[in-house]
Short mmCIF file of C-alpha atoms in Angstrom, two decimals:
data_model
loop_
_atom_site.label_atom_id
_atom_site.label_comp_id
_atom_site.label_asym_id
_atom_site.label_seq_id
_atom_site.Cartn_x
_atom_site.Cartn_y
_atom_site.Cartn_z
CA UNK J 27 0.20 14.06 32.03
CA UNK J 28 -2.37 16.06 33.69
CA UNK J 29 -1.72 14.67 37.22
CA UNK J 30 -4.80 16.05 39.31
CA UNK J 31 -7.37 15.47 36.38
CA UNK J 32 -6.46 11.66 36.04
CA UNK J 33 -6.67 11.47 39.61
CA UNK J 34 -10.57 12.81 39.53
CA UNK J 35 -12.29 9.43 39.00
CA UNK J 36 -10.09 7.93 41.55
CA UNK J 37 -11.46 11.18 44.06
CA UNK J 38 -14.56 10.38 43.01
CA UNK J 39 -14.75 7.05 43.85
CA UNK J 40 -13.69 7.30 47.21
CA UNK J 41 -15.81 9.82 48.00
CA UNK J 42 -18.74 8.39 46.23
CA UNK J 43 -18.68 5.14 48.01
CA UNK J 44 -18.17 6.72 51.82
CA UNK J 45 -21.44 9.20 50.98
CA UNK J 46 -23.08 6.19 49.74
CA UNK J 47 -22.31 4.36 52.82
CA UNK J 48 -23.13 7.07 55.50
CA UNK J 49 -26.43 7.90 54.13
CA UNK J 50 -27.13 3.93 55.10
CA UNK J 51 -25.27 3.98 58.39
CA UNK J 52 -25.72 7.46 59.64
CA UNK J 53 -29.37 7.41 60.06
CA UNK J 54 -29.37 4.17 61.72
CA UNK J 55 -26.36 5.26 64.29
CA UNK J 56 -24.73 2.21 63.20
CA UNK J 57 -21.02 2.06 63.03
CA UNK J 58 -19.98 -1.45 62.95
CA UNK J 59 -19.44 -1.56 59.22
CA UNK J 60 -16.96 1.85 58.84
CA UNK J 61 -13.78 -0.12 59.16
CA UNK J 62 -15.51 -2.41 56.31
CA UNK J 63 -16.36 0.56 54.30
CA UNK J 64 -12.69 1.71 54.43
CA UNK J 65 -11.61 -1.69 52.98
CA UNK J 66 -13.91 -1.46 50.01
CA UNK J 67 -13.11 2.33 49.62
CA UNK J 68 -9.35 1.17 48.99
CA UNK J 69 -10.59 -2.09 46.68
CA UNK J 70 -13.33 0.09 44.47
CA UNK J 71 -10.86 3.53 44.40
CA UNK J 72 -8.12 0.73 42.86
CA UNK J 73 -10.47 -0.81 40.09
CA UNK J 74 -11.48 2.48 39.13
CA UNK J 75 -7.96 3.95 39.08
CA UNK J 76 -6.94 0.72 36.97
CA UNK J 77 -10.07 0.70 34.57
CA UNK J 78 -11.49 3.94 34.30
CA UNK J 79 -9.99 4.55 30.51
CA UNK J 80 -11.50 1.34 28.97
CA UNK J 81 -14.88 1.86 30.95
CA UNK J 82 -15.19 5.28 30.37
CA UNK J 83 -14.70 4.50 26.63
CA UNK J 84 -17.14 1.46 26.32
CA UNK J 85 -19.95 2.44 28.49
CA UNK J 86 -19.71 6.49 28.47
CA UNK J 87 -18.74 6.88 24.88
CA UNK J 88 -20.60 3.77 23.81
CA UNK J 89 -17.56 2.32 22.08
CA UNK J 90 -18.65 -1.75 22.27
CA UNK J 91 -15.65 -2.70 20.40
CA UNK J 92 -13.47 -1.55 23.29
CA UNK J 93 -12.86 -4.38 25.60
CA UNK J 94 -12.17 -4.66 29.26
CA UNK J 95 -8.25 -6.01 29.64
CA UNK J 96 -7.71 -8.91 31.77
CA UNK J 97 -5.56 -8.00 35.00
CA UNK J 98 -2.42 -9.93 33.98
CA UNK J 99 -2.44 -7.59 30.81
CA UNK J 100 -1.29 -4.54 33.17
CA UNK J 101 2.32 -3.90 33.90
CA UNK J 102 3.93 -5.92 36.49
CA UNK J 103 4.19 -3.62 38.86
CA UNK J 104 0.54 -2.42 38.43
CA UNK J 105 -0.11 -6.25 39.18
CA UNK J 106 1.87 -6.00 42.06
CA UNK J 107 0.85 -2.91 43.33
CA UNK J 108 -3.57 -3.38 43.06
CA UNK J 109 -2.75 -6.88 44.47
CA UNK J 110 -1.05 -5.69 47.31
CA UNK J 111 -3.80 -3.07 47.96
CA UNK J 112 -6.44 -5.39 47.84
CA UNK J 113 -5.34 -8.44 49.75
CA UNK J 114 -3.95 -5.91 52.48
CA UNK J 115 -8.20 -4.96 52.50
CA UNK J 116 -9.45 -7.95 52.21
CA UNK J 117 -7.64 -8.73 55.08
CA UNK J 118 -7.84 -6.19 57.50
CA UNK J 119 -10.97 -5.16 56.42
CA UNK J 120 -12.33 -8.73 57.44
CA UNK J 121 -10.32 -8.86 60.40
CA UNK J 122 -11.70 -5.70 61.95
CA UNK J 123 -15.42 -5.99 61.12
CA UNK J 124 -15.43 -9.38 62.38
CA UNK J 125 -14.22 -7.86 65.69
CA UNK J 126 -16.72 -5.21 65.63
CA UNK J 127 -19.70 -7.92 65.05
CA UNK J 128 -18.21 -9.29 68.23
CA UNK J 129 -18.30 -6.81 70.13
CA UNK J 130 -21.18 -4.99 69.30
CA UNK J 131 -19.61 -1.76 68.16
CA UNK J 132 -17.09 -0.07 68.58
CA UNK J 133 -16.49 1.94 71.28
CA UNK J 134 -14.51 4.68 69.28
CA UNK J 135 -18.00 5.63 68.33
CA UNK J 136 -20.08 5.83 71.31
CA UNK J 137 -20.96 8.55 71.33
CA UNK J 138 -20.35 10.18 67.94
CA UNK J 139 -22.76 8.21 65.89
CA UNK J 140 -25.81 9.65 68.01
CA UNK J 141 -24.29 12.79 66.58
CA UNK J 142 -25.24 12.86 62.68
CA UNK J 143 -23.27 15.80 61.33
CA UNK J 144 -20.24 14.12 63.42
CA UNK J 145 -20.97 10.77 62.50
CA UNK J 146 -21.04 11.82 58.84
CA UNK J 147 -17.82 13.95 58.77
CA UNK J 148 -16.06 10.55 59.88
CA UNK J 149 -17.11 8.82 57.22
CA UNK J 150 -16.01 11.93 54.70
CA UNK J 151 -12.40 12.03 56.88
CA UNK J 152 -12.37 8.06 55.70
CA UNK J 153 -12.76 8.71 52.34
CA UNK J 154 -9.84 11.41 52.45
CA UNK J 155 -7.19 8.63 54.16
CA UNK J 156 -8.81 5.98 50.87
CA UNK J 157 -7.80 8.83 48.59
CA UNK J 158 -4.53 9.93 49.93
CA UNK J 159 -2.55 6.89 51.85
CA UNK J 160 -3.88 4.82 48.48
CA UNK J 161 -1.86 7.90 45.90
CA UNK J 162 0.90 5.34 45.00
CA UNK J 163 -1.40 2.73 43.73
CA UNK J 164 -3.90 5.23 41.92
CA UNK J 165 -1.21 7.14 40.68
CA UNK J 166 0.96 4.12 39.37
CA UNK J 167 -2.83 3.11 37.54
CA UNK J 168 -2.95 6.42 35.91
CA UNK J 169 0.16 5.21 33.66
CA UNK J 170 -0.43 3.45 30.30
CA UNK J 171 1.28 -0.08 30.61
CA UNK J 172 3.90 0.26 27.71
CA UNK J 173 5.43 3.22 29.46
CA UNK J 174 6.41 1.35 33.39
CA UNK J 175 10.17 0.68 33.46
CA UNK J 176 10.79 -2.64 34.19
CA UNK J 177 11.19 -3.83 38.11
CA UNK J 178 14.84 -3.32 39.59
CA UNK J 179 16.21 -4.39 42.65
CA UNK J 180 14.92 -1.81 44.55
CA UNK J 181 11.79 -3.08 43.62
CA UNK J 182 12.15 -6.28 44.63
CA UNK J 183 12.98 -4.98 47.73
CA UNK J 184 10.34 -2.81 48.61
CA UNK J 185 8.15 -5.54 47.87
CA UNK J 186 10.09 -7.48 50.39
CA UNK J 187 9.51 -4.43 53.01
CA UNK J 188 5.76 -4.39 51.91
CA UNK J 189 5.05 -8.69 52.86
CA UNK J 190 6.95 -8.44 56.11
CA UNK J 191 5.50 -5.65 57.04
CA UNK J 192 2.01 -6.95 56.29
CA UNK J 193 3.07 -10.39 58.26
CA UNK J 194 4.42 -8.32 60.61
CA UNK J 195 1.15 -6.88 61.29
CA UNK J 196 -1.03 -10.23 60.88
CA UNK J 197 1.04 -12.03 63.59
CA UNK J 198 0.81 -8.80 65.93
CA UNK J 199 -3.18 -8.88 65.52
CA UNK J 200 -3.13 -12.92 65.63
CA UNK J 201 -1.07 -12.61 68.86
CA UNK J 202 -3.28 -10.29 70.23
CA UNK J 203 -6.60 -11.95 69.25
CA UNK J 204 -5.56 -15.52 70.36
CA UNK J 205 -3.95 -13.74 74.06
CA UNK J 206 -7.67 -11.99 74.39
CA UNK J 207 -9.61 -15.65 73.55
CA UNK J 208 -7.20 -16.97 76.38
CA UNK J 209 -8.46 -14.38 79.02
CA UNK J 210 -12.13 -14.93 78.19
CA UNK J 211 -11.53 -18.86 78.86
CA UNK J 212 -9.71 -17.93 81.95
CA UNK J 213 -6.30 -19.66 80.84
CA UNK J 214 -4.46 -16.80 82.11
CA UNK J 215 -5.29 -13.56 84.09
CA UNK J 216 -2.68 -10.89 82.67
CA UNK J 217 -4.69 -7.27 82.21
CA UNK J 218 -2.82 -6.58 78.90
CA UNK J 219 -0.21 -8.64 76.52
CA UNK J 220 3.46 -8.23 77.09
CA UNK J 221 4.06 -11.06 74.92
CA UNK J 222 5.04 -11.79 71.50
CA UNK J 223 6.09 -9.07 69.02
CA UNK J 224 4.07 -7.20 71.76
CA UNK J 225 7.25 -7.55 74.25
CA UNK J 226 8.77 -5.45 71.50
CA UNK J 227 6.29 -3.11 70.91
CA UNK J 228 3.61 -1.63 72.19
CA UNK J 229 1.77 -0.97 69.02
CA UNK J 230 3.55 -3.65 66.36
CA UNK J 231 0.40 -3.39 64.27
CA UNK J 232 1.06 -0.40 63.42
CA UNK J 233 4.22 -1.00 62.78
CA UNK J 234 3.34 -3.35 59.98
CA UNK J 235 0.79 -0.81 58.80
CA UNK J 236 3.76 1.73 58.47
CA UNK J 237 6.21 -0.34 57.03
CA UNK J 238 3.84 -2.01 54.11
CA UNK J 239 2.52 2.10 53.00
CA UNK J 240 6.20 2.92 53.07
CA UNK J 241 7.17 -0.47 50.48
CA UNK J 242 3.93 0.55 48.25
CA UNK J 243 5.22 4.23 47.56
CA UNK J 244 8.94 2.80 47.21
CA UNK J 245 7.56 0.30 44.36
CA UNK J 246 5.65 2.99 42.64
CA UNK J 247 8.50 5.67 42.71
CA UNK J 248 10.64 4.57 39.37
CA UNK J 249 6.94 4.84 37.59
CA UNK J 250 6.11 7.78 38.90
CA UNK J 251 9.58 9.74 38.37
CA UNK J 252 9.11 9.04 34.27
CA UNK J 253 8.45 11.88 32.15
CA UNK J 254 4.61 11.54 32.34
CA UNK J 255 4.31 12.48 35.86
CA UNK J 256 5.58 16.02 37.19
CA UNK J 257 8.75 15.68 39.00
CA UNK J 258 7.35 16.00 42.24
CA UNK J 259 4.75 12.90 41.75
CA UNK J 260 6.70 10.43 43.35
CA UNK J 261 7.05 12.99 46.76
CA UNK J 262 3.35 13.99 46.81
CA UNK J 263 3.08 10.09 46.60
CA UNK J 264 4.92 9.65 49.87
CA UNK J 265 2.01 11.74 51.45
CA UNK J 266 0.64 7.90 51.73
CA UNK J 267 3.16 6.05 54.55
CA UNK J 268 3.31 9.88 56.12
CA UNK J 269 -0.24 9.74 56.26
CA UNK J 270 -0.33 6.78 57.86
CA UNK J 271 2.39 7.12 60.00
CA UNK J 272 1.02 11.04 61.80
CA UNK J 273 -2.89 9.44 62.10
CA UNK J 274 -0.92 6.68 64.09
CA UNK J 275 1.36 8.11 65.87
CA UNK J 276 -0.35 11.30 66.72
CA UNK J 277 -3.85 10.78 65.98
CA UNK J 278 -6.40 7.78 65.81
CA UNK J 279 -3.96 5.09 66.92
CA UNK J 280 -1.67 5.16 69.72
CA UNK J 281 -2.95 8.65 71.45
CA UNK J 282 -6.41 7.09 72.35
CA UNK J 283 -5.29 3.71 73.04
CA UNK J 284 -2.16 4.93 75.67
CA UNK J 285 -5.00 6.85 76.75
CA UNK J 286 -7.20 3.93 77.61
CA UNK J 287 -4.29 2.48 79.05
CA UNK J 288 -3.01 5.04 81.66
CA UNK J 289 -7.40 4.83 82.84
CA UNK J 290 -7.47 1.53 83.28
CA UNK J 291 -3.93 0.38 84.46
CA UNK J 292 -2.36 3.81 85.61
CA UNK J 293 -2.07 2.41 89.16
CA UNK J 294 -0.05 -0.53 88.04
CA UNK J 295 3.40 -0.61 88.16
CA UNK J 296 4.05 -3.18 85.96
CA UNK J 297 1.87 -0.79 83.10
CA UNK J 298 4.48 1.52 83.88
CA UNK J 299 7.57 -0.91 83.76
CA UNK J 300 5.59 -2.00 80.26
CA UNK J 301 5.71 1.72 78.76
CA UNK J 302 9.07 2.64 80.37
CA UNK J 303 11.02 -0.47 78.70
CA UNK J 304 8.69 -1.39 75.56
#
């Protein structure tokens, strides 16, 4: 199988739907929908990925008598797999532009989105992480049906990693959400939350993120390593939870936000009790 040619539409889409969406947003210096258009880049990339063949075929090459299959007639661990993907968006994309509506922005972009060449190179950056961190899933899509192996136990397992990772994650942003509505009613007066998986972690969203990436490539690996994907597919698959793990770690997530941290609390000690034990 021609691995980087059955990966074009899924390229396409991504980027297709982040130019789409920054020659809305970047004119208007409006950034409160990117985390949004991140979710829909991973939910549009995986119906492509999934459907391209019997779309191409019906509306391209005008066969009619070609029909579009219902979902349950994909392989169970293509079923698995897009429906992970997709509630995963759903839900954090939700979560996060519900919390940029409330606040008005977000601050990550103050100052970039005045900048449009900036602004739009963000949006083009987004639409690499869609393309890359979602591999497993478009790659898994790329496989007719018939030819999955049936699930295993390690299968069932990294399914297991990938929905307590994911709750892992929703109680970590519930935790934090429900400490911050506390503050703003004045029930307690603690600058940042020690509590919770929190006590545990300083970043246990991102934990979750980590550890549901790294259960989607494990479930797609005994598709990808049949003989209609190179032998390498399944390891240029794991660029998706090493993806997510560097623009976490060293990148996006926990650089700027220990940043923010050591400004506003640096001449705490109990900030630097927090990041000495946690």
């Amino acid at each position: 199988m021609p691995l980087f040619s059955s990966l074009l539409p899924s390229a396409a889409s991504a980027y297709g739907l982040q130019t789409a969406l920054a020659l809305i947003f970047v004119p208007q210096a409006d950034e409160k929908f990117y985390d949004l258009g991140g979710a829909l880049g991973f939910v549009s990339t995986s119906f492509i990925s999934l459907y391209y063949p019997s779309l191409k075929a019906r509306f391209w090459e005008g066969n009619t008598a070609v029909k579009i299959p219902a979902f349950t007639s994909f392989a169970p661990r293509q079923i698995l797999l897009n429906a992970a993907l997709v509630a995963w968006s759903a839900r954090l994309g939700s979560f996060l532009v519900t919390r940029a509506l409330k606040a008005g922005g977000d601050s990550r972009f103050d100052e970039v989105k005045h900048q449009p060449a900036k602004f739009t190179a963000f949006w083009m950056a987004q639409a690499t992480w869609v393309l890359f961190v979602g591999l497993p899933v478009y790659m898994v899509n790329t496989l007719p049906s018939a030819a999955h192996p049936p699930l295993r136990s390690l299968d069932y397992v990294s399914a297991a990693l990938f929905a307590g990772s994911w709750l892992f994650e929703i109680v970590a942003d519930h935790q934090k959400t429900k400490w911050r509505r506390a503050k703003e009613n004045k029930d307690h007066d603690e600058k940042f939350i020690t509590t919770g998986l929190w006590g545990i972690s300083r970043h246990p969203n991102y934990v979750g993120e980590v550890g549901l990436w790294t259960g989607i490539w494990l479930l797609s690996v005994r598709s990808l390593r049949t003989p209609y994907f190179p032998r390498v597919a399944w390891v240029i698959a794991g660029l998706s939870p090493l993806m997510t793990w560097t623009l976490l770690r060293n990148v996006s997530g926990v650089p700027p936000l220990e940043k923010a941290g050591d400004k506003k609390y640096g001449h705490d000690p109990k900030w630097h009790e927090y990041k000495r034990s946690v």
